[in-house]
Short mmCIF file of C-alpha atoms and ligand atoms in Angstrom, two decimals:
data_model
loop_
_atom_site.label_atom_id
_atom_site.label_comp_id
_atom_site.label_asym_id
_atom_site.label_seq_id
_atom_site.Cartn_x
_atom_site.Cartn_y
_atom_site.Cartn_z
CA UNK A 1 5.83 -12.77 -4.63
CA UNK A 2 6.46 -16.42 -4.05
CA UNK A 3 3.18 -17.72 -2.72
CA UNK A 4 3.05 -21.12 -1.08
CA UNK A 5 0.10 -22.96 -2.67
CA UNK A 6 -0.26 -26.30 -0.87
CA UNK A 7 3.48 -26.41 -0.37
CA UNK A 8 4.37 -25.66 -3.98
CA UNK A 9 6.01 -22.26 -4.43
CA UNK A 10 4.10 -20.32 -7.09
CA UNK A 11 5.30 -16.96 -8.29
CA UNK A 12 2.43 -14.50 -8.58
CA UNK A 13 1.82 -10.77 -8.63
CA UNK A 14 -1.06 -8.94 -6.94
CA UNK A 15 -2.47 -7.94 -10.36
CA UNK A 16 -1.64 -8.85 -13.95
CA UNK A 17 -3.25 -9.38 -17.32
CA UNK A 18 -3.55 -12.45 -19.49
CA UNK A 19 -5.90 -13.65 -22.21
CA UNK A 20 -7.55 -10.23 -22.58
CA UNK A 21 -8.60 -10.15 -18.91
CA UNK A 22 -7.24 -8.49 -15.82
CA UNK A 23 -6.54 -10.89 -12.96
CA UNK A 24 -5.99 -10.21 -9.26
CA UNK A 25 -5.51 -12.18 -6.10
CA UNK A 26 -8.70 -11.50 -4.11
CA UNK A 27 -7.19 -9.93 -1.00
CA UNK A 28 -10.51 -10.16 0.85
CA UNK A 29 -10.12 -13.95 0.90
CA UNK A 30 -6.52 -13.99 2.12
CA UNK A 31 -4.80 -15.39 4.08
CA UNK A 32 -7.12 -18.40 4.20
CA UNK A 33 -7.96 -18.86 0.53
CA UNK A 34 -5.87 -17.92 -2.49
CA UNK A 35 -8.49 -17.05 -5.10
CA UNK A 36 -7.72 -15.38 -8.42
CA UNK A 37 -10.55 -13.26 -9.83
CA UNK A 38 -10.77 -11.95 -13.39
CA UNK A 39 -12.27 -8.82 -14.91
CA UNK A 40 -13.32 -8.04 -18.44
CA UNK A 41 -13.97 -4.29 -18.30
CA UNK A 42 -12.87 -1.15 -16.49
CA UNK A 43 -16.13 -0.87 -14.50
CA UNK A 44 -15.41 -4.23 -12.89
CA UNK A 45 -11.85 -3.13 -12.12
CA UNK A 46 -13.16 0.09 -10.52
CA UNK A 47 -15.50 -1.99 -8.36
CA UNK A 48 -12.62 -4.30 -7.34
CA UNK A 49 -10.67 -1.23 -6.19
CA UNK A 50 -13.72 0.12 -4.32
CA UNK A 51 -14.55 -3.16 -2.57
CA UNK A 52 -10.92 -3.85 -1.65
CA UNK A 53 -10.40 -6.97 -3.73
CA UNK A 54 -7.15 -5.13 -4.40
CA UNK A 55 -5.56 -2.78 -1.85
CA UNK A 56 -2.52 -0.66 -1.27
CA UNK A 57 -1.70 2.48 -3.24
CA UNK A 58 0.76 1.10 -5.85
CA UNK A 59 -1.36 -2.03 -6.50
CA UNK A 60 -4.46 0.14 -6.87
CA UNK A 61 -2.50 2.23 -9.38
CA UNK A 62 -1.48 -0.83 -11.38
CA UNK A 63 -5.06 -2.16 -11.32
CA UNK A 64 -6.29 1.19 -12.67
CA UNK A 65 -3.64 1.09 -15.42
CA UNK A 66 -4.96 -2.32 -16.42
CA UNK A 67 -8.50 -0.93 -16.20
CA UNK A 68 -7.49 1.69 -18.77
CA UNK A 69 -6.08 -1.09 -20.95
CA UNK A 70 -9.46 -2.90 -20.83
CA UNK A 71 -11.32 0.33 -21.64
CA UNK A 72 -9.12 0.92 -24.63
CA UNK A 73 -9.37 -2.69 -25.82
CA UNK A 74 -13.19 -2.55 -25.45
CA UNK A 75 -13.21 0.70 -27.48
CA UNK A 76 -14.69 2.59 -24.54
CA UNK A 77 -14.29 6.36 -24.19
CA UNK A 78 -10.91 6.67 -22.44
CA UNK A 79 -11.73 9.87 -20.58
CA UNK A 80 -14.99 8.46 -19.22
CA UNK A 81 -13.19 5.30 -18.10
CA UNK A 82 -10.54 7.46 -16.43
CA UNK A 83 -13.27 9.30 -14.52
CA UNK A 84 -14.85 6.03 -13.31
CA UNK A 85 -11.52 4.58 -12.21
CA UNK A 86 -10.47 7.78 -10.44
CA UNK A 87 -13.76 7.84 -8.53
CA UNK A 88 -13.19 4.37 -7.06
CA UNK A 89 -11.20 5.55 -3.99
CA UNK A 90 -10.12 9.08 -3.03
CA UNK A 91 -6.87 8.97 -1.04
CA UNK A 92 -4.18 6.91 -2.78
CA UNK A 93 -2.26 9.20 -5.13
CA UNK A 94 -1.06 6.26 -7.22
CA UNK A 95 -4.58 5.77 -8.59
CA UNK A 96 -4.64 9.25 -10.15
CA UNK A 97 -0.98 9.08 -11.19
CA UNK A 98 -1.48 5.74 -12.99
CA UNK A 99 -4.65 6.82 -14.81
CA UNK A 100 -3.02 10.08 -15.98
CA UNK A 101 0.05 8.13 -17.08
CA UNK A 102 -2.13 5.79 -19.14
CA UNK A 103 -4.06 8.69 -20.72
CA UNK A 104 -0.74 10.20 -21.85
CA UNK A 105 0.53 6.84 -23.16
CA UNK A 106 -2.69 6.10 -25.06
CA UNK A 107 -2.77 9.60 -26.53
CA UNK A 108 0.79 8.99 -27.73
CA UNK A 109 -0.40 5.86 -29.53
CA UNK A 110 1.14 3.32 -27.15
CA UNK A 111 -0.10 -0.24 -27.20
CA UNK A 112 -2.52 -0.35 -24.22
CA UNK A 113 -1.37 -3.71 -22.87
CA UNK A 114 2.32 -2.91 -23.23
CA UNK A 115 1.71 0.45 -21.49
CA UNK A 116 -0.16 -1.16 -18.57
CA UNK A 117 2.38 -3.97 -18.24
CA UNK A 118 5.29 -1.58 -18.24
CA UNK A 119 3.59 0.66 -15.66
CA UNK A 120 3.20 -2.39 -13.44
CA UNK A 121 6.80 -3.56 -14.07
CA UNK A 122 8.10 -0.08 -13.24
CA UNK A 123 6.46 -0.21 -9.80
CA UNK A 124 8.19 -3.49 -9.07
CA UNK A 125 11.55 -2.05 -10.18
CA UNK A 126 11.01 0.96 -7.92
CA UNK A 127 10.16 -1.28 -4.98
CA UNK A 128 13.37 -3.20 -5.56
CA UNK A 129 15.37 0.05 -5.38
CA UNK A 130 13.45 1.09 -2.24
CA UNK A 131 14.58 -2.25 -0.78
CA UNK A 132 18.24 -1.58 -1.65
CA UNK A 133 18.25 1.93 -0.17
CA UNK A 134 16.10 1.09 2.85
CA UNK A 135 18.05 -1.98 3.90
CA UNK A 136 21.01 0.29 4.69
CA UNK A 137 18.95 1.68 7.58
CA UNK A 138 18.46 -1.77 9.12
CA UNK A 139 21.24 -3.24 11.26
CA UNK A 140 21.82 -6.83 12.28
CA UNK A 141 19.67 -7.61 15.31
CA UNK A 142 17.19 -4.75 14.72
CA UNK A 143 13.60 -4.86 15.87
CA UNK A 144 11.40 -3.20 13.24
CA UNK A 145 7.77 -2.11 13.45
CA UNK A 146 5.37 -1.69 10.55
CA UNK A 147 1.69 -0.92 10.09
CA UNK A 148 -0.94 -2.07 7.58
CA UNK A 149 0.28 -3.94 4.49
CA UNK A 150 2.96 -2.32 2.39
CA UNK A 151 4.22 -5.63 1.04
CA UNK A 152 3.98 -7.39 -2.31
CA UNK A 153 0.19 -7.53 -2.22
CA UNK A 154 -0.05 -3.75 -1.84
CA UNK A 155 2.54 -2.92 -4.49
CA UNK A 156 2.21 -5.55 -7.29
CA UNK A 157 5.32 -7.29 -5.90
CA UNK A 158 8.14 -6.91 -3.33
CA UNK A 159 6.61 -4.03 -1.33
CA UNK A 160 7.49 -0.55 -0.19
CA UNK A 161 7.85 -0.77 3.61
CA UNK A 162 8.46 -4.52 3.36
CA UNK A 163 11.12 -4.17 0.65
CA UNK A 164 13.93 -3.00 3.00
CA UNK A 165 12.84 -5.68 5.49
CA UNK A 166 12.99 -8.45 2.85
CA UNK A 167 16.34 -7.15 1.61
CA UNK A 168 17.83 -6.96 5.12
CA UNK A 169 16.69 -10.56 5.70
CA UNK A 170 18.24 -11.63 2.38
CA UNK A 171 21.48 -9.94 3.46
CA UNK A 172 21.53 -12.29 6.44
CA UNK A 173 20.67 -9.69 9.07
CA UNK A 174 18.80 -11.19 12.00
CA UNK A 175 15.71 -9.04 12.33
CA UNK A 176 12.35 -9.18 14.04
CA UNK A 177 9.19 -7.41 12.83
CA UNK A 178 6.26 -6.18 14.93
CA UNK A 179 3.15 -6.14 12.73
CA UNK A 180 0.03 -4.28 13.86
CA UNK A 181 -3.16 -6.11 12.96
CA UNK A 182 -4.62 -2.88 11.47
CA UNK A 183 -8.25 -2.66 12.45
CA UNK A 184 -10.77 -2.72 10.95
CA UNK A 185 -9.74 -4.43 7.69
CA UNK A 186 -6.82 -6.35 9.19
CA UNK A 187 -4.24 -5.63 6.50
CA UNK A 188 -1.64 -6.63 9.12
CA UNK A 189 -2.71 -10.26 8.58
CA UNK A 190 -1.56 -9.87 4.97
CA UNK A 191 1.79 -8.52 6.14
CA UNK A 192 2.19 -11.40 8.60
CA UNK A 193 1.25 -13.85 5.84
CA UNK A 194 3.89 -12.40 3.54
CA UNK A 195 6.57 -12.48 6.27
CA UNK A 196 5.62 -16.09 7.02
CA UNK A 197 6.12 -17.04 3.35
CA UNK A 198 9.60 -15.50 3.50
CA UNK A 199 10.58 -17.00 6.85
CA UNK A 200 11.11 -13.56 8.42
CA UNK A 201 10.63 -13.65 12.22
CA UNK A 202 7.67 -11.52 13.30
CA UNK A 203 4.71 -11.20 15.66
CA UNK A 204 1.29 -9.76 15.13
CA UNK A 205 0.15 -7.33 17.81
CA UNK A 206 -3.00 -5.32 18.36
CA UNK A 207 -2.79 -1.76 17.05
CA UNK A 208 -2.90 -0.36 20.56
CA UNK A 209 0.12 -2.44 21.69
CA UNK A 210 2.56 -0.47 19.57
CA UNK A 211 3.48 2.10 22.28
CA UNK A 212 4.13 -0.75 24.72
CA UNK A 213 6.56 -2.50 22.36
CA UNK A 214 8.23 0.75 21.29
CA UNK A 215 9.01 1.49 24.94
CA UNK A 216 10.46 -2.02 25.34
CA UNK A 217 12.76 -1.53 22.35
CA UNK A 218 12.06 -0.95 18.67
CA UNK A 219 14.98 0.24 16.53
CA UNK A 220 13.15 1.57 13.49
CA UNK A 221 9.60 1.99 12.17
CA UNK A 222 8.89 1.75 8.45
CA UNK A 223 5.43 2.17 6.92
CA UNK A 224 4.14 2.79 3.43
CA UNK A 225 2.06 5.77 2.32
CA UNK A 226 -1.05 6.51 0.33
CA UNK A 227 -0.31 10.17 -0.45
CA UNK A 228 2.57 12.44 0.46
CA UNK A 229 2.01 16.22 0.24
CA UNK A 230 4.65 18.73 -0.88
CA UNK A 231 5.61 19.56 2.72
CA UNK A 232 6.04 15.88 3.63
CA UNK A 233 2.76 15.43 5.51
CA UNK A 234 1.81 11.83 4.81
CA UNK A 235 -1.53 10.06 4.61
CA UNK A 236 -1.29 6.38 5.48
CA UNK A 237 -3.51 3.77 7.09
CA UNK A 238 -5.38 4.95 10.17
CA UNK A 239 -3.17 4.42 13.22
CA UNK A 240 0.07 5.54 11.57
CA UNK A 241 -0.01 9.02 13.14
CA UNK A 242 -0.03 7.82 16.73
CA UNK A 243 2.88 5.48 16.06
CA UNK A 244 4.88 8.38 14.64
CA UNK A 245 4.13 10.58 17.66
CA UNK A 246 5.22 7.91 20.13
CA UNK A 247 8.29 7.18 17.99
CA UNK A 248 9.37 10.82 18.20
CA UNK A 249 8.84 10.85 21.96
CA UNK A 250 11.03 7.74 22.28
CA UNK A 251 13.58 8.88 19.65
CA UNK A 252 12.86 5.93 17.35
CA UNK A 253 13.51 6.73 13.66
CA UNK A 254 10.25 6.75 11.70
CA UNK A 255 10.51 6.20 7.92
CA UNK A 256 7.97 6.22 5.11
CA UNK A 257 8.77 4.02 2.10
CA UNK A 258 7.09 5.07 -1.16
CA UNK A 259 7.70 5.47 -4.89
CA UNK A 260 7.36 8.72 -6.88
CA UNK A 261 3.75 7.84 -7.78
CA UNK A 262 2.69 8.33 -4.14
CA UNK A 263 4.08 11.89 -3.93
CA UNK A 264 1.53 14.57 -4.70
CA UNK A 265 3.56 17.77 -4.93
CA UNK A 266 0.50 19.73 -6.06
CA UNK A 267 -1.02 19.25 -2.63
CA UNK A 268 0.57 21.73 -0.26
CA UNK A 269 0.03 19.95 3.03
CA UNK A 270 -1.84 17.16 4.78
CA UNK A 271 -4.94 19.25 5.46
CA UNK A 272 -5.67 19.18 1.73
CA UNK A 273 -5.53 15.38 1.45
CA UNK A 274 -8.97 13.78 1.11
CA UNK A 275 -9.37 11.10 3.74
CA UNK A 276 -11.63 8.24 2.71
CA UNK A 277 -14.47 7.50 5.13
CA UNK A 278 -15.58 3.88 4.96
CA UNK A 279 -18.71 2.18 6.21
CA UNK A 280 -19.72 1.89 9.87
CA UNK A 281 -20.18 -1.84 9.38
CA UNK A 282 -16.42 -2.36 9.00
CA UNK A 283 -16.30 -1.51 12.73
CA UNK A 284 -19.66 -2.61 14.10
CA UNK A 285 -19.54 -6.04 12.43
CA UNK A 286 -16.97 -8.81 12.31
CA UNK A 287 -17.90 -10.89 9.28
CA UNK A 288 -21.62 -11.55 9.60
CA UNK A 289 -21.68 -10.96 13.34
CA UNK A 290 -22.62 -7.62 14.87
CA UNK A 291 -20.19 -6.85 17.71
CA UNK A 292 -21.40 -3.33 18.59
CA UNK A 293 -24.65 -2.96 20.49
CA UNK A 294 -27.64 -2.35 18.20
CA UNK A 295 -28.13 1.39 17.70
CA UNK A 296 -24.46 2.28 18.28
CA UNK A 297 -22.87 4.21 15.44
CA UNK A 298 -19.23 4.10 14.34
CA UNK A 299 -17.04 6.50 12.42
CA UNK A 300 -14.44 4.97 10.17
CA UNK A 301 -11.70 7.07 8.54
CA UNK A 302 -9.51 4.75 6.50
CA UNK A 303 -6.39 6.94 6.74
CA UNK A 304 -4.78 9.56 8.94
CA UNK A 305 -2.19 12.23 8.25
CA UNK A 306 1.21 12.20 9.94
CA UNK A 307 2.72 15.70 9.92
CA UNK A 308 6.19 15.77 8.36
CA UNK A 309 7.80 16.83 11.64
CA UNK A 310 7.33 13.28 12.91
CA UNK A 311 8.95 11.69 9.85
CA UNK A 312 12.69 11.02 9.86
CA UNK A 313 12.87 10.37 6.13
CA UNK A 314 11.33 8.96 2.97
CA UNK A 315 12.79 5.82 1.41
CA UNK A 316 12.25 6.22 -2.33
CA UNK A 317 13.60 4.69 -5.53
CA UNK A 318 15.80 7.80 -5.79
CA UNK A 319 17.37 7.42 -2.37
CA UNK A 320 16.50 8.43 1.18
CA UNK A 321 15.19 11.98 1.45
CA UNK A 322 14.54 14.22 4.44
CA UNK A 323 11.10 15.88 4.46
CA UNK A 324 12.68 19.17 3.28
CA UNK A 325 14.15 17.39 0.23
CA UNK A 326 10.84 16.17 -1.17
CA UNK A 327 10.90 18.70 -4.00
CA UNK A 328 13.54 16.39 -5.57
CA UNK A 329 10.69 13.96 -6.35
CA UNK A 330 9.29 16.40 -8.94
CA UNK A 331 10.00 14.71 -12.31
O1 MRU B 401 -6.98 0.75 2.50
P1 MRU B 401 -5.79 0.09 1.87
O2 MRU B 401 -5.62 -1.34 2.32
O3 MRU B 401 -5.76 0.24 0.38
O4 MRU B 401 -4.58 0.93 2.45
C1 MRU B 401 -3.24 0.54 2.32
C2 MRU B 401 -2.37 1.35 3.19
O5 MRU B 401 -2.75 2.35 3.73
C3 MRU B 401 -1.01 0.88 3.46
O6 MRU B 401 -0.66 1.38 4.72
C4 MRU B 401 0.09 1.18 2.60
O7 MRU B 401 1.17 1.58 3.32
C5 MRU B 401 0.01 2.14 1.53
S1 MRU B 401 0.24 1.18 0.11
C6 MRU B 401 1.80 0.46 0.14
#
């Protein structure tokens, strides 16, 4: 991710390790301030996942892999550290996948830092392949819609949903991206910030404007995913489901871009996916200001499930699969 720091291009990832610490861009401070925070143990990494310093399923997975590296380096009980990291957020499959991967690597005697680094590198390689495959779906002149942030920040680098968009732009296709702001945590601002860095034409819109723009003319919708069940039902940021329903009504292809680590083939369908409920204050407050009348309560699911029947296909590092081909993601 080539971040523009005061006009000087600086190449950074969402999470990495150096000098015995784990470092992350604090996504709560973006897009206004680029602040790098550092962590010395796995408890701090778990807290950073919980409080959304780092977000997006693949980035959360990489952060957890680095958390396991810190636990091992600090001679902490690996299984207890795994439990703490896995308890940090419930929905993103990558978190569980990454921790289990690290347990297996450490039990096989792998060097903890090399194992965490190569887990993180492998995500970036997968995103690059997702970009190659997905860009074939985007034609010159296409208007694309996305939701939440499935860019470099959410995936260590490059992105899942944003990878085909970046690639299509690199290929010289003239594209335009509608970005929903993604209430309440405004991950759409991060997507817009990434597109701005890359010079990709786009507009932010409110979440509830998506039907309006789809009716006016959107060629393709691509989002990321937090967990994909064996039947293709997909949990992604709240607001994804309604976009998929409108897309089907208007015959707009709706794609999910995700690596193997997001597929949970042990979960039969979307009803079995745990949906994280977050605090009321994310809705009733904006910063320090209360916007809801005192005494009003809010309910705040962080994700929704889009049934597979609304999904045209999955853009993965192994190619583009129809929902009934998902079994190919096993091993
Ligand atoms: O709550 P977050 O910010 O961690 O959720 C991220 C998402 O839901 C994104 O939509 C994303 O597509 C999944 S990660 C690439």
